[in-house]
PDB file of C-alpha atoms in Angstrom:
ATOM      1  CA  ARG G   1     127.014 103.936 291.322  1.00 83.00           C
ATOM      2  CA  VAL G   2     127.359 107.199 289.370  1.00 92.00           C
ATOM      3  CA  ALA G   3     131.131 106.828 288.950  1.00 94.00           C
ATOM      4  CA  ARG G   4     130.701 103.403 287.383  1.00 94.00           C
ATOM      5  CA  LYS G   5     128.186 104.765 284.847  1.00 95.00           C
ATOM      6  CA  LEU G   6     130.606 107.522 283.845  1.00 97.00           C
ATOM      7  CA  GLN G   7     133.533 105.255 283.016  1.00 96.00           C
ATOM      8  CA  LYS G   8     132.678 105.013 279.320  1.00 96.00           C
ATOM      9  CA  GLY G   9     130.280 106.232 276.674  1.00 97.00           C
ATOM     10  CA  VAL G  10     129.860 109.837 277.848  1.00 98.00           C
ATOM     11  CA  LYS G  11     129.166 112.159 274.891  1.00 97.00           C
ATOM     12  CA  LEU G  12     128.368 115.463 276.597  1.00 97.00           C
ATOM     13  CA  LEU G  13     128.364 116.970 280.079  1.00 97.00           C
ATOM     14  CA  TYR G  14     125.870 119.592 281.223  1.00 97.00           C
ATOM     15  CA  SER G  15     125.663 121.591 284.441  1.00 97.00           C
ATOM     16  CA  ASN G  16     123.679 124.169 286.335  1.00 96.00           C
ATOM     17  CA  THR G  17     124.613 125.868 289.581  1.00 92.00           C
ATOM     18  CA  CYS G  18     124.638 122.727 291.740  1.00 96.00           C
ATOM     19  CA  ALA G  19     124.063 119.636 289.563  1.00 98.00           C
ATOM     20  CA  PHE G  20     125.560 117.809 286.605  1.00 98.00           C
ATOM     21  CA  ALA G  21     124.204 115.519 283.908  1.00 98.00           C
ATOM     22  CA  ALA G  22     126.080 113.283 281.492  1.00 98.00           C
ATOM     23  CA  LEU G  23     124.478 112.361 278.182  1.00 98.00           C
ATOM     24  CA  LYS G  24     125.791 108.981 277.106  1.00 98.00           C
ATOM     25  CA  GLU G  25     125.878 107.178 273.784  1.00 97.00           C
ATOM     26  CA  GLY G  26     122.463 105.622 273.291  1.00 95.00           C
ATOM     27  CA  GLY G  27     120.799 108.526 275.042  1.00 98.00           C
ATOM     28  CA  GLU G  28     121.097 107.505 278.691  1.00 98.00           C
ATOM     29  CA  VAL G  29     121.333 110.373 281.193  1.00 98.00           C
ATOM     30  CA  VAL G  30     123.304 110.107 284.444  1.00 98.00           C
ATOM     31  CA  THR G  31     122.862 112.863 287.055  1.00 98.00           C
ATOM     32  CA  TRP G  32     124.583 113.850 290.265  1.00 98.00           C
ATOM     33  CA  GLY G  33     124.896 116.847 292.564  1.00 97.00           C
ATOM     34  CA  LYS G  34     122.416 118.709 294.747  1.00 97.00           C
ATOM     35  CA  PRO G  35     119.185 116.674 294.592  1.00 97.00           C
ATOM     36  CA  GLU G  36     116.793 119.631 294.601  1.00 96.00           C
ATOM     37  CA  ASP G  37     118.625 121.189 291.634  1.00 97.00           C
ATOM     38  CA  GLY G  38     118.352 118.081 289.469  1.00 97.00           C
ATOM     39  CA  GLY G  39     121.210 116.006 290.805  1.00 97.00           C
ATOM     40  CA  ASP G  40     118.680 113.312 291.700  1.00 97.00           C
ATOM     41  CA  SER G  41     116.690 112.153 288.676  1.00 98.00           C
ATOM     42  CA  SER G  42     115.536 108.880 290.231  1.00 97.00           C
ATOM     43  CA  ASP G  43     111.854 109.809 289.803  1.00 96.00           C
ATOM     44  CA  VAL G  44     112.336 109.887 286.005  1.00 98.00           C
ATOM     45  CA  ALA G  45     115.193 107.378 285.730  1.00 97.00           C
ATOM     46  CA  GLU G  46     113.247 104.992 283.525  1.00 98.00           C
ATOM     47  CA  ALA G  47     112.480 107.774 281.024  1.00 97.00           C
ATOM     48  CA  LEU G  48     116.154 108.830 281.030  1.00 98.00           C
ATOM     49  CA  ALA G  49     117.532 105.325 280.484  1.00 98.00           C
ATOM     50  CA  SER G  50     117.683 105.718 276.687  1.00 98.00           C
ATOM     51  CA  GLY G  51     116.659 107.838 273.730  1.00 98.00           C
ATOM     52  CA  VAL G  52     117.596 111.284 275.042  1.00 98.00           C
ATOM     53  CA  LEU G  53     118.885 113.596 272.314  1.00 97.00           C
ATOM     54  CA  ALA G  54     119.522 116.831 274.222  1.00 96.00           C
ATOM     55  CA  LEU G  55     119.416 118.356 277.697  1.00 97.00           C
ATOM     56  CA  PHE G  56     118.481 121.854 278.801  1.00 96.00           C
ATOM     57  CA  THR G  57     118.818 123.349 282.272  1.00 96.00           C
ATOM     58  CA  THR G  58     117.985 126.412 284.338  1.00 92.00           C
ATOM     59  CA  GLY G  59     119.235 127.271 287.803  1.00 87.00           C
ATOM     60  CA  GLY G  60     117.653 124.143 289.227  1.00 94.00           C
ATOM     61  CA  ALA G  61     115.484 122.354 286.686  1.00 97.00           C
ATOM     62  CA  TRP G  62     116.231 120.093 283.751  1.00 97.00           C
ATOM     63  CA  ALA G  63     114.466 119.092 280.548  1.00 97.00           C
ATOM     64  CA  ALA G  64     115.458 116.196 278.308  1.00 97.00           C
ATOM     65  CA  VAL G  65     114.254 116.002 274.721  1.00 97.00           C
ATOM     66  CA  LYS G  66     113.888 112.426 273.556  1.00 97.00           C
ATOM     67  CA  THR G  67     113.696 110.762 270.172  1.00 96.00           C
ATOM     68  CA  GLY G  68     110.318 111.727 268.736  1.00 95.00           C
ATOM     69  CA  GLY G  69     110.254 114.975 270.676  1.00 97.00           C
ATOM     70  CA  ALA G  70     108.882 113.902 274.053  1.00 97.00           C
ATOM     71  CA  VAL G  71     110.141 115.981 276.982  1.00 97.00           C
ATOM     72  CA  VAL G  72     111.069 114.694 280.448  1.00 98.00           C
ATOM     73  CA  THR G  73     111.580 117.184 283.299  1.00 97.00           C
ATOM     74  CA  TRP G  74     113.044 116.945 286.804  1.00 98.00           C
ATOM     75  CA  GLY G  75     114.647 119.109 289.452  1.00 97.00           C
ATOM     76  CA  SER G  76     113.238 122.105 291.305  1.00 96.00           C
ATOM     77  CA  SER G  77     109.487 122.301 290.810  1.00 94.00           C
ATOM     78  CA  THR G  78     109.559 126.067 291.390  1.00 93.00           C
ATOM     79  CA  ARG G  79     112.096 126.516 288.569  1.00 93.00           C
ATOM     80  CA  GLY G  80     110.428 124.350 285.939  1.00 92.00           C
ATOM     81  CA  GLY G  81     111.282 120.807 286.982  1.00 95.00           C
ATOM     82  CA  ASP G  82     107.618 119.822 287.291  1.00 95.00           C
ATOM     83  CA  ALA G  83     105.888 119.977 283.909  1.00 95.00           C
ATOM     84  CA  SER G  84     102.881 117.893 284.963  1.00 94.00           C
ATOM     85  CA  ARG G  85     100.431 120.713 284.151  1.00 95.00           C
ATOM     86  CA  VAL G  86     101.546 120.746 280.503  1.00 96.00           C
ATOM     87  CA  ALA G  87     102.710 117.143 280.136  1.00 93.00           C
ATOM     88  CA  HIS G  88     100.017 116.449 277.552  1.00 94.00           C
ATOM     89  CA  GLU G  89     101.694 119.037 275.285  1.00 94.00           C
ATOM     90  CA  LEU G  90     105.158 117.509 275.684  1.00 95.00           C
ATOM     91  CA  THR G  91     104.596 113.987 274.406  1.00 95.00           C
ATOM     92  CA  SER G  92     106.010 114.541 270.895  1.00 96.00           C
ATOM     93  CA  GLY G  93     107.309 117.043 268.374  1.00 93.00           C
ATOM     94  CA  VAL G  94     109.533 119.155 270.655  1.00 94.00           C
ATOM     95  CA  LYS G  95     112.929 119.987 269.159  1.00 88.00           C
ATOM     96  CA  GLN G  96     114.357 122.522 271.604  1.00 86.00           C
ATOM     97  CA  VAL G  97     113.624 123.976 275.020  1.00 88.00           C
ATOM     98  CA  PHE G  98     114.404 127.606 275.858  1.00 84.00           C
TER      99      PHE G  98
END
């Protein structure tokens, strides 16, 4: 499934220690690798299907900034992959994640 999605349209590749993410034309994100380090983004797949402008990663967590500045996170909850406590602050206006 992942290999088929990577056959065309990949703009940029990102990685952390154990996972990869491809940002495709149109803003779709495809992930693979160690699930607990962000290689499995199935919980946020709908949000990553389009409109992603940029990706940021730590040792095991990922953040995607979408058109309009909403942020989607996934990966290790102990490394920042669970932003549910601040989700209300990440719905718009974000330009970068550090």
